[in-house]
Coordinates of C-alpha atoms in Angstrom, one line a residue:
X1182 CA 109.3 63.0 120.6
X1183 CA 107.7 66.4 121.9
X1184 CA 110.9 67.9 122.4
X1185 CA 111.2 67.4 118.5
X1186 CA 107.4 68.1 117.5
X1187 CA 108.8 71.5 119.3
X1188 CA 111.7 72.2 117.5
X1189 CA 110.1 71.5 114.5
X1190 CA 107.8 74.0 114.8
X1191 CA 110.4 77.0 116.2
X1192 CA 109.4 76.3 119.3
X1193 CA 111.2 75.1 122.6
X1194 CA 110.2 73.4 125.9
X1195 CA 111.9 77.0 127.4
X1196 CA 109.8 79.3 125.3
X1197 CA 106.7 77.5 127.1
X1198 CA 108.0 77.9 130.3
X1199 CA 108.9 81.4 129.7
X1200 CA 105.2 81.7 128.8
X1201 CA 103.6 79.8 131.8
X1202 CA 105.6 82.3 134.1
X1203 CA 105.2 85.4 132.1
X1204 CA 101.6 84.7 132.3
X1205 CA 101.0 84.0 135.7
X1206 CA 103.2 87.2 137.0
X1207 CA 100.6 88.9 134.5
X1208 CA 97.3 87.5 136.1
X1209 CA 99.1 88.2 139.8
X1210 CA 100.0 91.9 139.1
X1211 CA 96.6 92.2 137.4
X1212 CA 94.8 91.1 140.6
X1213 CA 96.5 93.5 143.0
X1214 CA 95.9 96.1 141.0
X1215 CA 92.0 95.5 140.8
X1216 CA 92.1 95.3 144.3
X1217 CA 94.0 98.6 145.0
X1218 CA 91.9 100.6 142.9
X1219 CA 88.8 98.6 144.2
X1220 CA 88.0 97.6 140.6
X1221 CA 86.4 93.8 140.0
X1222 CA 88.6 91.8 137.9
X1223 CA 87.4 90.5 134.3
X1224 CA 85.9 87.4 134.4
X1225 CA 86.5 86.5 130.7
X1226 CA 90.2 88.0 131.1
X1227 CA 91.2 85.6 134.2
X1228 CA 89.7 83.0 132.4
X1229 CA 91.6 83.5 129.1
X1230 CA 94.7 84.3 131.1
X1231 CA 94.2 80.6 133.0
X1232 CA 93.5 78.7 129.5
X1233 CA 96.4 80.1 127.9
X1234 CA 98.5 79.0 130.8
X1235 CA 97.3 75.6 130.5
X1236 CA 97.9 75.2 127.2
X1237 CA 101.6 76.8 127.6
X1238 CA 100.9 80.1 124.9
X1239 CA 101.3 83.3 125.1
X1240 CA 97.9 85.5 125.2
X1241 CA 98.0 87.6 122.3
X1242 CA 94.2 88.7 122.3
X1243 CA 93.1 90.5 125.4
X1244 CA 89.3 91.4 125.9
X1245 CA 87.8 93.3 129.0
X1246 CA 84.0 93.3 128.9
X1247 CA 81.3 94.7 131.4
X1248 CA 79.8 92.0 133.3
X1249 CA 76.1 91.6 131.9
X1250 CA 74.9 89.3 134.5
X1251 CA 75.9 91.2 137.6
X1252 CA 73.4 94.0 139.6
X1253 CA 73.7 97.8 138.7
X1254 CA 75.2 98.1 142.1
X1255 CA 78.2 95.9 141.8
X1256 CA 81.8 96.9 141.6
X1257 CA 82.4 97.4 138.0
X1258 CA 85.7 96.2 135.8
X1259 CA 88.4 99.2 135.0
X1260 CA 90.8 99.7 132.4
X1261 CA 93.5 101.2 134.4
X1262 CA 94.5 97.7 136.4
X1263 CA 95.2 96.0 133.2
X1264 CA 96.8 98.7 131.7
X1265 CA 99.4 99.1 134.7
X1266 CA 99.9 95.4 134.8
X1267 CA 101.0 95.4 131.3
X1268 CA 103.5 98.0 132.2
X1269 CA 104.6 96.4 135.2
X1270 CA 105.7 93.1 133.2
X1271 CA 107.1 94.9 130.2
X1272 CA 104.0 92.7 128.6
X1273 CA 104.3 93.0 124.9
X1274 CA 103.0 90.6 123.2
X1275 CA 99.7 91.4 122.8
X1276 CA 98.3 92.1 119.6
X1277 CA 94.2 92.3 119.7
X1278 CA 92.9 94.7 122.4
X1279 CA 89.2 94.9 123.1
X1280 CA 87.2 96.9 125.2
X1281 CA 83.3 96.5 125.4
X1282 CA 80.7 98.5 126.9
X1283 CA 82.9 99.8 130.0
X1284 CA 82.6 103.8 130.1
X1285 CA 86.3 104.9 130.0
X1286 CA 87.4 108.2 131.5
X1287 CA 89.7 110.4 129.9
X1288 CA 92.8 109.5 132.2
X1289 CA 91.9 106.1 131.2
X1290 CA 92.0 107.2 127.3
X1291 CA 95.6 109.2 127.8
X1292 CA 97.1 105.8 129.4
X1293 CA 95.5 103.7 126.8
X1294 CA 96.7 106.4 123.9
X1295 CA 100.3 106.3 125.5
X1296 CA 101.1 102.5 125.5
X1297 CA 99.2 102.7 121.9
X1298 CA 101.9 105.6 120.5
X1299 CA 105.2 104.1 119.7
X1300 CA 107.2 106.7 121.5
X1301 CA 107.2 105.5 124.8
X1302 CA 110.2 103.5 126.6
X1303 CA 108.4 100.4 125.9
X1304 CA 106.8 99.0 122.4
X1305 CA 103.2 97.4 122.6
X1306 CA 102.7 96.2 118.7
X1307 CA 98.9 96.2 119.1
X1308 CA 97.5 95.8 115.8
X1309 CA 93.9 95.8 116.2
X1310 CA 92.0 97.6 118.4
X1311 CA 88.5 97.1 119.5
X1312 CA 86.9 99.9 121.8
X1313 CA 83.1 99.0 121.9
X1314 CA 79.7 101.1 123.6
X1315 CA 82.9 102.8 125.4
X1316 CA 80.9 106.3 126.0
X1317 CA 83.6 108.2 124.2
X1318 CA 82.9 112.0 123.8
X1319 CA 84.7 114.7 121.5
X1320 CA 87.8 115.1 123.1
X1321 CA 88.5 111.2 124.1
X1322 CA 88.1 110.8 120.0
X1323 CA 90.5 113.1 118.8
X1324 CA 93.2 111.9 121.4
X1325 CA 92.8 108.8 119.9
X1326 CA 92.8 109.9 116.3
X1327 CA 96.5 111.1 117.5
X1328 CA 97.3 108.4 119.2
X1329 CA 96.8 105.8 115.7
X1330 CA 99.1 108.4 113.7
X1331 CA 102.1 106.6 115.7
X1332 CA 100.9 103.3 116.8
X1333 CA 101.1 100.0 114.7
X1334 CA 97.0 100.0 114.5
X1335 CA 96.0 98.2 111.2
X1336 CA 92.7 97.3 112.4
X1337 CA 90.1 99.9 114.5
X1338 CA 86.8 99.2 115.4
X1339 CA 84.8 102.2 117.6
X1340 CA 81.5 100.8 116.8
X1341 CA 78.4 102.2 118.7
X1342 CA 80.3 104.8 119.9
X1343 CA 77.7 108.0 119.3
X1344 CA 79.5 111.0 117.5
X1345 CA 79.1 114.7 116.8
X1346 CA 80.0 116.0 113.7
X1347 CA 83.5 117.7 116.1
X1348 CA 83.8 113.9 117.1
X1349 CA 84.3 112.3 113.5
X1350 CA 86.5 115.6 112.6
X1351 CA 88.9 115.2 115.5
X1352 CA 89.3 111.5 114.7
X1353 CA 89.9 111.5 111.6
X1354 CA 91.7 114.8 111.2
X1355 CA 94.6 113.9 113.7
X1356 CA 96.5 111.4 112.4
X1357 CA 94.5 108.7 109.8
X1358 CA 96.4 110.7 106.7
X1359 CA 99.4 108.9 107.1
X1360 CA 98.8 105.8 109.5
X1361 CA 99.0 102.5 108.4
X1362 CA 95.5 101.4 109.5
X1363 CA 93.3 99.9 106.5
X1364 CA 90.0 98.8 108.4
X1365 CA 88.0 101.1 110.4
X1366 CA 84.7 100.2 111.8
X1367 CA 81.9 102.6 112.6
X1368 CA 78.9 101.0 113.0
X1369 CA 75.7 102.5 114.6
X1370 CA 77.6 105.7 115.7
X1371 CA 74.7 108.4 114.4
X1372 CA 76.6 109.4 111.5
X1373 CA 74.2 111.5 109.5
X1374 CA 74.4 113.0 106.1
X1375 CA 77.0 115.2 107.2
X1376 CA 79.5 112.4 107.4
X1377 CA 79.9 111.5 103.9
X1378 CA 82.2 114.1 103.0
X1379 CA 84.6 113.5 105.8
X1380 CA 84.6 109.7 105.0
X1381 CA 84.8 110.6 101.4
X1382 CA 88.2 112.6 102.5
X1383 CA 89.2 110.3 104.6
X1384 CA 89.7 107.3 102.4
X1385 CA 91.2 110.3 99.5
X1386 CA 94.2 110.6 102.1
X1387 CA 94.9 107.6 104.4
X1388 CA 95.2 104.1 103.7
X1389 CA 91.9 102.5 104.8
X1390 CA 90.8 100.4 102.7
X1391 CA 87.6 98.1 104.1
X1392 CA 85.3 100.7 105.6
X1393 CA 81.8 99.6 108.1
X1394 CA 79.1 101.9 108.4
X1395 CA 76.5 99.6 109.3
X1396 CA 73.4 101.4 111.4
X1397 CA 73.8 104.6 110.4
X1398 CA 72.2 107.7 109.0
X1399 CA 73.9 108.7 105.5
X1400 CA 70.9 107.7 102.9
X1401 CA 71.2 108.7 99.9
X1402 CA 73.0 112.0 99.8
X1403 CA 75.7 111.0 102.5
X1404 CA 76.6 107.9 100.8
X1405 CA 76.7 109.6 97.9
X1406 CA 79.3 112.4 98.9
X1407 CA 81.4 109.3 99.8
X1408 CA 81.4 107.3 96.9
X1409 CA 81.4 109.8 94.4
X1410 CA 85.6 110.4 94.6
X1411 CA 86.2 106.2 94.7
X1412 CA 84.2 105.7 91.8
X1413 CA 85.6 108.3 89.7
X1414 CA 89.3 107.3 90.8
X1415 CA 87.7 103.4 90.0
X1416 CA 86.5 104.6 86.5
X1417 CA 89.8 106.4 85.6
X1418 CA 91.8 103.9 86.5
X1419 CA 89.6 101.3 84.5
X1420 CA 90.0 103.6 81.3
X1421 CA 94.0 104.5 81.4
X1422 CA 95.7 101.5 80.4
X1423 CA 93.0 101.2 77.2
X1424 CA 94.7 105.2 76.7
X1425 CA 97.9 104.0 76.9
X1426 CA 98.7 100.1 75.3
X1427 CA 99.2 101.4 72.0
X1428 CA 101.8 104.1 73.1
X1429 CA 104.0 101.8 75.5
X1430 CA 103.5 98.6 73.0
X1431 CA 106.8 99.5 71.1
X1432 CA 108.7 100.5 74.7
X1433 CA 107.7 97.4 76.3
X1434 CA 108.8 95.4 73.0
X1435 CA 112.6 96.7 72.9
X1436 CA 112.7 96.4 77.1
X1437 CA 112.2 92.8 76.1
X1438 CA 114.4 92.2 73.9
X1439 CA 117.1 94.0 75.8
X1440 CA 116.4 92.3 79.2
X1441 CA 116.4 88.7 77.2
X1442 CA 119.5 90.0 75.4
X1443 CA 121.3 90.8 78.9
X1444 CA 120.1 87.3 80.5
X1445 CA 121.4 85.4 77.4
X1446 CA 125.2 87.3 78.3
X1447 CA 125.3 86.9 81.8
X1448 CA 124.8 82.7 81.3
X1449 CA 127.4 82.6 79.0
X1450 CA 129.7 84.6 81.3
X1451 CA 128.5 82.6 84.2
X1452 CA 129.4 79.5 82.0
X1453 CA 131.8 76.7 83.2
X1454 CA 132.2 78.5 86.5
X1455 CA 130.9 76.8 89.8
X1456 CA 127.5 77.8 91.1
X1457 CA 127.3 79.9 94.1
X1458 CA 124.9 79.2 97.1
X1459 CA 121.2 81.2 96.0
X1460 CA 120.7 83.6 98.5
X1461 CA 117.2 84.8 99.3
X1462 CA 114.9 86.5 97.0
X1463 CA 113.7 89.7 97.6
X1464 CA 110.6 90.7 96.7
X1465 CA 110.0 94.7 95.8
X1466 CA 106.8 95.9 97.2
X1467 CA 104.3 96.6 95.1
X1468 CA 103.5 100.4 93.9
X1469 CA 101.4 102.2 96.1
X1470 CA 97.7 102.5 94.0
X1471 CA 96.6 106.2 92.9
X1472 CA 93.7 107.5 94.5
X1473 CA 90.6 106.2 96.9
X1474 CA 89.5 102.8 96.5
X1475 CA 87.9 100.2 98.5
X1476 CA 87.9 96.1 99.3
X1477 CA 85.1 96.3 101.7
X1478 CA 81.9 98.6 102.0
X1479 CA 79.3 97.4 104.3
X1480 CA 76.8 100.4 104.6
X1481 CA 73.8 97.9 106.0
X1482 CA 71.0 99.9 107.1
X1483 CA 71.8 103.4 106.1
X1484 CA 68.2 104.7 105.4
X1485 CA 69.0 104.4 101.9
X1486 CA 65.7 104.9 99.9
X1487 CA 63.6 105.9 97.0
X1488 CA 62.1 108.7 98.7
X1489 CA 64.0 111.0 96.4
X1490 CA 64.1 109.1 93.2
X1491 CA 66.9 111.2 91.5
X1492 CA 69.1 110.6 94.3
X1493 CA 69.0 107.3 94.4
X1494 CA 69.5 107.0 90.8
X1495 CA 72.7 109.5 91.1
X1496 CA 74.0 106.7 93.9
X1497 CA 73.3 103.8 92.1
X1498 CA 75.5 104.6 88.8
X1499 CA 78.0 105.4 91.3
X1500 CA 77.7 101.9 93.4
X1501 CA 77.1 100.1 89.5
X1502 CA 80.5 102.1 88.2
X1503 CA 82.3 100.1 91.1
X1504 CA 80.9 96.8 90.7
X1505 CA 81.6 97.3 86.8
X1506 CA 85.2 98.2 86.8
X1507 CA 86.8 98.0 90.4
X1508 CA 89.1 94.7 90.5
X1509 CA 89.7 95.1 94.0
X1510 CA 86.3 95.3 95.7
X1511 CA 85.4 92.3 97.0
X1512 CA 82.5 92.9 99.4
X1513 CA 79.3 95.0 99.3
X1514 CA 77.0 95.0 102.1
X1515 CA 73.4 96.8 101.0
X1516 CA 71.3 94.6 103.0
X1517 CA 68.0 97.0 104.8
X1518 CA 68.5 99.7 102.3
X1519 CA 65.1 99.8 100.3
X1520 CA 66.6 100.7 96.8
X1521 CA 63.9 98.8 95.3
X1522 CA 63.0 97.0 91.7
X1523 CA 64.7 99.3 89.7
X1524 CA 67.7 99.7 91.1
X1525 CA 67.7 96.0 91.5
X1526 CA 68.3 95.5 87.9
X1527 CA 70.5 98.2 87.4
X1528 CA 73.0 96.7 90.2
X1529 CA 72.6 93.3 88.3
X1530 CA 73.4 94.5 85.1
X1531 CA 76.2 95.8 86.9
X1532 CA 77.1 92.3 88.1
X1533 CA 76.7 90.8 84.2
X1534 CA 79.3 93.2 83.1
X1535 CA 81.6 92.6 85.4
X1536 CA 81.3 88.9 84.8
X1537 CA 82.2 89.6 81.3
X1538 CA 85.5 91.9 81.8
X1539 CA 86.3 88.2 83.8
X1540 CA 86.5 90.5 87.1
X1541 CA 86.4 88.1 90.6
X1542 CA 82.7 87.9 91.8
X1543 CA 81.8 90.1 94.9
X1544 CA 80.3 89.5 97.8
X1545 CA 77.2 90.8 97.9
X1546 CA 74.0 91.8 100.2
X1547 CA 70.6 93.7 99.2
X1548 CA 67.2 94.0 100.6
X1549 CA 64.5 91.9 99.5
X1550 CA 62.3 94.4 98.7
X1551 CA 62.3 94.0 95.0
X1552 CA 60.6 90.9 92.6
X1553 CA 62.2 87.6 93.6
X1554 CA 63.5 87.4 90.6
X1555 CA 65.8 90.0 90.6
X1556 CA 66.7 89.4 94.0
X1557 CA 67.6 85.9 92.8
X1558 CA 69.3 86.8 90.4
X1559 CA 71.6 89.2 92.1
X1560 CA 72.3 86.4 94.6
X1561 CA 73.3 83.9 91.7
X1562 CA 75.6 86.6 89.9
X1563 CA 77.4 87.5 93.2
X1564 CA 78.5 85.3 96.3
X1565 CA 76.6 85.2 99.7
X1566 CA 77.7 87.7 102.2
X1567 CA 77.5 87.5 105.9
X1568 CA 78.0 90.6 108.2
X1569 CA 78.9 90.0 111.7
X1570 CA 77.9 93.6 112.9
X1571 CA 74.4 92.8 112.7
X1572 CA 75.2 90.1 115.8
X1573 CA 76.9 93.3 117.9
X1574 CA 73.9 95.1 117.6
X1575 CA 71.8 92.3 119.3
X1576 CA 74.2 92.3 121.8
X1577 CA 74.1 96.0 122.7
X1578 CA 70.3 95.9 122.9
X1579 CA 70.8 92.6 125.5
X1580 CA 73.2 94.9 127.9
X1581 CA 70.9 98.2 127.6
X1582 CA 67.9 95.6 128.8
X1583 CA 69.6 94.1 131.4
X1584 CA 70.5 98.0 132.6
X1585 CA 67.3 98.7 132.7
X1586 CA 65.8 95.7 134.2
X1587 CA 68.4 95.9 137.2

């Protein structure tokens, strides 16, 4: 019975087994390497290592942590045992690497970027990458920005990593025009109003489409910058087909009629004639879409104000133009940004318009610093968001405390 409950699901009794050893040659080789380089093993690695033995699966998500409950003067986890393990064991079936609040140095970062980058002797398809309160300066950025040009990355998170202005520049300036990744997360990294217009250039050239800024310093002007060129693209491409129905009406008509015409002669040829076996369909991919746009903005406590009233109001008709036309954006995280009563009702006017083009609802988070009403009204045109980011930042301020208590 569990030999067919196996087969069923693609799965054999050997692929287990093939697991179990893999693992446990993994976890072996990882050991001796902590101990030659006089590193602690991961506690919450071993562990997930040992449960996925048990339960006979391959560990596809790896995590390596800094121990919050052990003395400033204990031996400290590094990345370089794992990393030489996986090599070792020709390991490559991990797909989710994190790395929190261990301080890497650069040799670590060149070893890292090398199993990453898709030119080595062996492939590691790791898809999303997690590198968390890692301590990374200028130059460990932009090797990484080169190192996700030729990796399978879809998925990068560098959140509370602090950058410079050279930082963000050598990230993103290295390799994110033509990669493949389409969520990038940096959340509390002191990016200022400066960043806006990299951002802004960022999502204009590479493929990223769910961006996190959560924690940061852009306000007004800086979120601005980076809005202005996805709701312009949004607008344009909201206005072009209304340009263009009554020009491609009588072309779309007569390809009609011709394709029905040609279906119609190919069953009567086909007529009489025995059936052959249907082979699979294959589905064309879909045509790449013109210009920036976004699924996910989460710009949560981003000093975003009404200090300067005029640019607030200049950012709002660019956040409104979004939630009025864009059919793909599906999230919007305002939450601690104070844009206040007025702005409220503007963004919900927003949200009744695109109720009546019969657009999805978004997703949607905003201070409550406005009149209840408007806030509840907001919440009753749009859906509820919840941001997880917020729960990372309670977590970082637990480890610095601990630091400093020890």
């Amino acid at each position: 019975m569990r030999k067919a409950q196996a087969a069923s699901r693609g799965v054999s009794d050997e692929d287990h087994d093939a697991a179990v050893v893999q693992l446990r040659a993994l976890l072996r080789r990882y050991e001796h390497y902590c101990m030659q380089t006089d590193s602690s093993p991961c506690i919450l690695l071993k562990n997930d290592i040992l449960l996925k033995i048990d339960q006979k699966h391959l560990l596809k998500k790896i995590t390596l942590s800094f121990p919050d409950d052990k003395p400033s003067d204990a031996v400290l986890p590094s990345l370089q045992p794992l990393l030489m393990a996986l090599r070792d064991e020709r390991y490559i079936h991990v797909e989710e690497l994190n790395i929190w609040s261990l301080p890497l140095k650069h040799k670590d970062v060149v070893e890292l970027c090398l199993m990453l980058e898709r030119g080595g002797r062996t492939v590691y398809p790791i898809r999303s990458l997690e590198i968390l309160d890692c301590k990374l300066d200028d130059w460990c950025l932009e090797r990484f920005g080169k190192a996700v040009n030729s990796s399978y990355i879809t998925t990068l998170c560098l959140d509370y990593t602090c950058m410079s202005k050279e930082g963000l520049i050598g990230l993103l300036s290295r390799g994110f025009g033509s990669c493949q990744v389409h969520s990038l997360s940096l959340c509390y990294c002191g990016l200022g109003l400066w960043s806006g217009t990299l951002l802004a250039s960022l999502l204009t050239k590479s493929s990223v489409r769910e961006l996190y800024i959560n924690g940061n310093e852009l306000q007004c002007v800086g979120a601005t910058e980076l809005l202005r060129p996805v709701a312009e693209n949004c607008q344009k491409m909201a206005e072009t087909p209304k340009k263009t129905t009554s020009i491609t009406d009588e072309a779309e008509l007569i390809n009609q009629l011709s394709n029905t015409k040609s279906s119609m002669q190919r069953k009567s040829a086909h007529k009489g004639k025995k059936t052959k076996k249907k082979r699979g369909k294959t589905k064309s991919r879909p045509e790449a879409k013109e210009g920036p746009w976004l699924k996910k903005l989460h710009m949560f406590d981003n000093s975003i104000d009404n200090q300067v009233p005029n640019q607030l109001k200049r950012l709002m008709e660019l956040i409104c133009i979004l939630v009025k036309f864009s059919s793909d954006l599906i999230e919007l995280d305002l939450g601690e940004n104070h844009i206040g009563e007025d702005s409220g009702k503007k963004l919900l006017e927003a949200l009744k318009d695109r109720k009546a083009a019969k657009l999805s609802p978004i997703k949607i988070q905003v201070s409550t610093r406005m009149s209840t009403e408007t806030f509840s009204a907001i919440l009753k045109s749009s859906k509820e968001l919840k941001s997880g980011k917020k729960k990372r930042q309670k977590k970082r301020v637990t480890i610095e405390f601990q630091m400093i208590k020890h």
